C-alpha cells in the first residue's frame, strides 16, 4: 500500500507584525501570533483492486476537512500478477475474473476465454490424463507411458478409464491386439491444455518423451505404434 500525504504545516509558527488603526489619527504596531495550521489536506492511498473489478478511484472527505483519495490498481485474479496499463486484460466469460495473458491463467477454448477453474469445467483433464493423451498421440504403449510418467499402474488405470468415459480416448481392437486411440475431443483437450500446463511438470514430461523417441529412433528399434501396443 502506498501512502502519500500533503500537509499545510508550512504556514508559519512565526509571530508577525500588523499595522493597526486606532482612532483615525494614531497608529501602532501590534504583534500577532499565527496559529500553527498542521493538518492533512490530501491523503492518497494505493491499494490492490478487488476481484472482478478492473480498476477504481474513490474520494472521501474526512471529518478534519481533508480529502482521502483511494486508488485501486488491478491484479490478475488468478495468479496475483499486477496488470500494467499496457497489458491486455482478459476476462473469464463465466465468472468475470480478470486475467493476465499467461496461458496458465487465461485459457482459450473454442474462441472464448476461461479462468482455469471454468476451463476445467468445460474440458476437464488432469495432468496425468494430459500425459496419457500426449503419450498416445506420440504412439507410445501404455507401459512406456507408465514408465515415463513414473506412475503406478493403480493410478494409470482409473485415469485411463475416466478418459474413456468422457470420450477423449477409445479402445480399438480386441484382446492382445487392442490399443487406445485419441478421439477429436481428446486432441482438443490436449491442445487446449498444452500451453496452460507448460509451467509445470508437463514441460519436463514432454522433453522426456522427446528424448525417449529420439533414443528409440536412433537405435532403430522403434516399431510402429500398433505393434508396440
Ligand atoms: Zn495471471
Ligand atoms: Zn472463471
CSV table of C-alpha atoms and ligand atoms in Angstrom, one decimal:
chain,number,residue,atom,x,y,z
A,1,UNK,CA,0.0,0.0,0.0
A,2,UNK,CA,1.5,3.3,-1.0
A,3,UNK,CA,0.6,6.4,1.1
A,4,UNK,CA,1.1,10.0,0.1
A,5,UNK,CA,0.2,12.9,2.4
A,6,UNK,CA,0.1,16.5,1.8
A,7,UNK,CA,0.3,19.0,4.8
A,8,UNK,CA,-0.1,22.7,5.4
A,9,UNK,CA,2.2,22.9,8.4
A,10,UNK,CA,4.5,25.1,6.4
A,11,UNK,CA,2.2,28.1,7.2
A,12,UNK,CA,4.3,29.5,9.9
A,13,UNK,CA,4.5,29.4,13.6
A,14,UNK,CA,6.1,32.9,13.3
A,15,UNK,CA,5.0,36.0,15.2
A,16,UNK,CA,4.3,38.7,12.7
A,17,UNK,CA,3.6,42.5,12.9
A,18,UNK,CA,0.3,44.0,11.9
A,19,UNK,CA,-0.3,47.8,11.4
A,20,UNK,CA,-3.4,48.7,13.5
A,21,UNK,CA,-5.6,51.8,13.1
A,22,UNK,CA,-6.9,53.2,16.4
A,23,UNK,CA,-9.0,56.3,16.1
A,24,UNK,CA,-8.1,57.8,12.7
A,25,UNK,CA,-5.0,59.6,14.0
A,26,UNK,CA,-2.9,57.2,16.0
A,27,UNK,CA,-1.4,54.1,14.6
A,28,UNK,CA,0.6,51.4,16.2
A,29,UNK,CA,2.1,48.0,15.6
A,30,UNK,CA,0.5,45.1,17.2
A,31,UNK,CA,2.1,41.7,17.3
A,32,UNK,CA,0.0,38.7,16.5
A,33,UNK,CA,1.0,35.1,16.6
A,34,UNK,CA,-0.4,32.9,13.8
A,35,UNK,CA,-1.8,29.6,14.8
A,36,UNK,CA,0.2,26.7,13.5
A,37,UNK,CA,-2.1,25.0,11.0
A,38,UNK,CA,-0.8,21.4,10.8
A,39,UNK,CA,-3.4,19.2,9.2
A,40,UNK,CA,-3.6,16.8,6.3
A,41,UNK,CA,-5.3,18.2,3.3
A,42,UNK,CA,-4.9,15.2,1.0
A,43,UNK,CA,-4.2,11.6,1.6
A,44,UNK,CA,-3.5,9.3,-1.3
A,45,UNK,CA,-3.6,5.6,-0.8
A,46,UNK,CA,-2.8,2.9,-3.5
A,47,UNK,CA,-4.4,-0.5,-2.8
A,48,UNK,CA,-4.8,-3.8,-4.7
A,49,UNK,CA,-8.1,-3.8,-6.7
A,50,UNK,CA,-11.0,-6.0,-5.8
A,51,UNK,CA,-11.6,-9.3,-7.6
A,52,UNK,CA,-13.6,-8.9,-10.8
A,53,UNK,CA,-13.2,-5.0,-10.7
A,54,UNK,CA,-10.9,-3.6,-13.4
A,55,UNK,CA,-9.7,-0.5,-11.5
A,56,UNK,CA,-11.1,2.2,-9.4
A,57,UNK,CA,-10.7,5.5,-7.6
A,58,UNK,CA,-12.5,6.8,-4.6
A,59,UNK,CA,-12.5,10.2,-3.0
A,60,UNK,CA,-13.8,10.8,0.5
A,61,UNK,CA,-13.8,13.8,2.8
A,62,UNK,CA,-12.6,13.3,6.4
A,63,UNK,CA,-14.1,15.0,9.4
A,64,UNK,CA,-11.0,17.2,9.7
A,65,UNK,CA,-11.7,18.5,6.2
A,66,UNK,CA,-9.0,16.6,4.4
A,67,UNK,CA,-9.6,14.6,1.2
A,68,UNK,CA,-8.7,11.0,1.1
A,69,UNK,CA,-8.0,9.6,-2.4
A,70,UNK,CA,-8.0,5.8,-2.8
A,71,UNK,CA,-6.6,4.3,-6.0
A,72,UNK,CA,-7.3,0.6,-6.8
A,73,UNK,CA,-4.7,-1.0,-9.1
A,74,UNK,CA,-5.7,-4.2,-10.9
A,75,UNK,CA,-4.1,-7.6,-10.3
A,76,UNK,CA,-4.7,-10.9,-12.1
A,77,UNK,CA,-7.5,-12.6,-10.2
A,78,UNK,CA,-5.8,-15.9,-10.7
A,79,UNK,CA,-2.1,-15.6,-10.2
A,80,UNK,CA,-1.9,-12.2,-8.5
A,81,UNK,CA,0.4,-10.6,-11.0
A,82,UNK,CA,0.0,-6.8,-11.4
A,83,UNK,CA,-1.7,-5.8,-14.6
A,84,UNK,CA,0.0,-2.8,-16.2
A,85,UNK,CA,-1.7,-0.2,-18.3
A,86,UNK,CA,-0.2,-1.7,-21.5
A,87,UNK,CA,-1.1,-5.3,-20.6
A,88,UNK,CA,-4.0,-6.9,-22.3
A,89,UNK,CA,-6.6,-7.8,-19.7
A,90,UNK,CA,-8.7,-10.9,-20.3
A,91,UNK,CA,-12.0,-11.6,-18.6
A,92,UNK,CA,-13.3,-15.1,-17.9
A,93,UNK,CA,-16.5,-15.4,-19.8
A,94,UNK,CA,-18.2,-17.3,-16.9
A,95,UNK,CA,-17.1,-15.7,-13.7
A,96,UNK,CA,-15.8,-12.3,-15.0
A,97,UNK,CA,-12.4,-12.8,-13.2
A,98,UNK,CA,-9.8,-10.5,-14.8
A,99,UNK,CA,-6.8,-12.5,-16.0
A,100,UNK,CA,-3.3,-11.8,-17.3
A,101,UNK,CA,-2.1,-13.1,-20.6
A,102,UNK,CA,-0.3,-16.0,-19.1
A,103,UNK,CA,-1.5,-19.2,-20.7
A,104,UNK,CA,-1.9,-20.8,-17.2
A,105,UNK,CA,-4.3,-18.0,-16.2
A,106,UNK,CA,-6.4,-17.3,-19.4
A,107,UNK,CA,-7.3,-20.4,-21.3
A,108,UNK,CA,-8.7,-20.0,-24.8
A,109,UNK,CA,-11.2,-22.6,-25.7
A,110,UNK,CA,-13.3,-22.6,-28.8
A,111,UNK,CA,-13.0,-18.9,-29.2
A,112,UNK,CA,-13.7,-17.9,-25.6
A,113,UNK,CA,-11.5,-17.2,-22.6
A,114,UNK,CA,-11.8,-19.0,-19.3
A,115,UNK,CA,-10.1,-19.0,-16.0
A,116,UNK,CA,-8.5,-22.4,-15.1
A,117,UNK,CA,-11.5,-23.2,-12.9
A,118,UNK,CA,-14.1,-22.8,-15.6
A,119,UNK,CA,-11.9,-24.2,-18.3
A,120,UNK,CA,-11.7,-27.4,-16.2
A,121,UNK,CA,-15.5,-27.5,-16.0
A,122,UNK,CA,-15.8,-27.3,-19.8
A,123,UNK,CA,-12.9,-29.7,-20.7
A,124,UNK,CA,-11.7,-31.3,-17.5
A,125,UNK,CA,-8.4,-33.0,-17.7
A,126,UNK,CA,-5.7,-33.7,-15.1
A,127,UNK,CA,-2.0,-33.5,-15.6
A,128,UNK,CA,-1.7,-37.3,-15.7
A,129,UNK,CA,-4.5,-37.6,-18.2
A,130,UNK,CA,-2.8,-34.9,-20.4
A,131,UNK,CA,0.4,-37.0,-20.2
A,132,UNK,CA,-1.5,-40.2,-21.2
A,133,UNK,CA,-3.1,-38.4,-24.2
A,134,UNK,CA,0.3,-37.0,-25.1
A,135,UNK,CA,1.9,-40.4,-24.9
A,136,UNK,CA,-0.9,-42.0,-27.1
A,137,UNK,CA,-0.6,-39.2,-29.7
A,138,UNK,CA,3.2,-40.0,-29.8
A,139,UNK,CA,2.4,-43.7,-30.4
A,140,UNK,CA,3.7,-44.8,-27.0
A,141,UNK,CA,2.5,-48.0,-25.4
A,142,UNK,CA,0.8,-47.9,-22.0
A,143,UNK,CA,3.9,-49.5,-20.4
A,144,UNK,CA,6.1,-46.8,-21.9
A,145,UNK,CA,3.6,-44.1,-20.7
A,146,UNK,CA,3.6,-45.7,-17.2
A,147,UNK,CA,7.4,-45.6,-17.1
A,148,UNK,CA,7.8,-42.1,-18.5
A,149,UNK,CA,5.2,-40.7,-16.2
A,150,UNK,CA,6.7,-42.6,-13.2
A,151,UNK,CA,3.2,-43.6,-12.3
A,152,UNK,CA,1.9,-46.8,-10.7
A,153,UNK,CA,-0.4,-48.9,-12.7
A,154,UNK,CA,-3.1,-48.4,-10.0
A,155,UNK,CA,-3.1,-44.6,-10.8
A,156,UNK,CA,-2.9,-45.0,-14.5
A,157,UNK,CA,-5.8,-47.4,-14.9
A,158,UNK,CA,-8.5,-45.1,-13.4
A,159,UNK,CA,-7.2,-42.1,-15.3
A,160,UNK,CA,-7.4,-44.1,-18.5
A,161,UNK,CA,-10.9,-45.3,-17.7
A,162,UNK,CA,-12.0,-41.7,-17.0
A,163,UNK,CA,-10.7,-40.6,-20.3
A,164,UNK,CA,-12.7,-43.3,-22.0
A,165,UNK,CA,-15.9,-42.4,-20.1
A,166,UNK,CA,-15.7,-38.7,-21.1
A,167,UNK,CA,-15.0,-39.6,-24.7
A,168,UNK,CA,-11.4,-38.5,-25.0
A,169,UNK,CA,-10.0,-41.9,-26.0
A,170,UNK,CA,-11.3,-45.1,-27.4
A,171,UNK,CA,-10.2,-48.7,-27.2
A,172,UNK,CA,-9.8,-50.3,-30.6
A,173,UNK,CA,-9.2,-54.0,-31.4
A,174,UNK,CA,-9.7,-57.0,-29.1
A,175,UNK,CA,-7.7,-58.8,-26.5
A,176,UNK,CA,-3.9,-58.7,-27.1
A,177,UNK,CA,-4.3,-56.6,-30.3
A,178,UNK,CA,-6.3,-53.9,-28.6
A,179,UNK,CA,-4.9,-50.4,-28.3
A,180,UNK,CA,-6.2,-46.9,-27.4
A,181,UNK,CA,-6.7,-44.1,-29.9
A,182,UNK,CA,-7.2,-40.4,-29.0
A,183,UNK,CA,-10.5,-39.0,-30.3
A,184,UNK,CA,-11.1,-35.5,-31.6
A,185,UNK,CA,-12.3,-34.2,-28.2
A,186,UNK,CA,-9.2,-35.6,-26.6
A,187,UNK,CA,-7.0,-33.9,-29.1
A,188,UNK,CA,-8.9,-30.6,-28.4
A,189,UNK,CA,-8.2,-31.0,-24.6
A,190,UNK,CA,-4.6,-31.9,-25.3
A,191,UNK,CA,-4.1,-28.8,-27.4
A,192,UNK,CA,-6.0,-26.5,-25.1
A,193,UNK,CA,-4.0,-27.5,-22.0
A,194,UNK,CA,-0.7,-27.8,-23.7
A,195,UNK,CA,0.1,-24.1,-23.1
A,196,UNK,CA,-1.7,-24.0,-19.8
A,197,UNK,CA,0.4,-26.8,-18.3
A,198,UNK,CA,3.8,-25.7,-19.7
A,199,UNK,CA,4.9,-24.1,-16.4
A,200,UNK,CA,4.5,-27.4,-14.6
A,201,UNK,CA,5.9,-30.9,-14.7
A,202,UNK,CA,4.3,-31.3,-18.1
A,203,UNK,CA,7.2,-29.5,-19.8
A,204,UNK,CA,9.6,-32.0,-18.2
A,205,UNK,CA,7.4,-34.9,-19.4
A,206,UNK,CA,7.3,-33.5,-23.0
A,207,UNK,CA,11.1,-33.3,-23.1
A,208,UNK,CA,11.4,-36.8,-21.7
A,209,UNK,CA,9.1,-38.2,-24.3
A,210,UNK,CA,11.1,-36.4,-27.0
A,211,UNK,CA,14.4,-37.8,-25.7
A,212,UNK,CA,12.9,-41.3,-25.5
A,213,UNK,CA,11.6,-41.2,-29.0
A,214,UNK,CA,14.9,-39.9,-30.4
A,215,UNK,CA,16.7,-42.6,-28.4
A,216,UNK,CA,14.4,-45.4,-29.7
A,217,UNK,CA,14.6,-44.0,-33.3
A,218,UNK,CA,18.4,-43.8,-33.0
A,219,UNK,CA,18.6,-47.5,-32.0
A,220,UNK,CA,16.5,-48.4,-35.0
A,221,UNK,CA,14.3,-50.4,-32.6
A,222,UNK,CA,11.3,-48.2,-32.6
A,223,UNK,CA,8.4,-50.1,-34.0
A,224,UNK,CA,5.1,-48.7,-35.3
A,225,UNK,CA,2.5,-47.9,-32.6
A,226,UNK,CA,0.2,-50.7,-33.4
A,227,UNK,CA,2.9,-53.3,-32.9
A,228,UNK,CA,4.1,-51.9,-29.5
A,229,UNK,CA,0.6,-51.7,-28.1
B,1,LIG,ZN1,-2.3,-14.4,-14.1
B,2,LIG,ZN1,-13.9,-18.2,-14.4
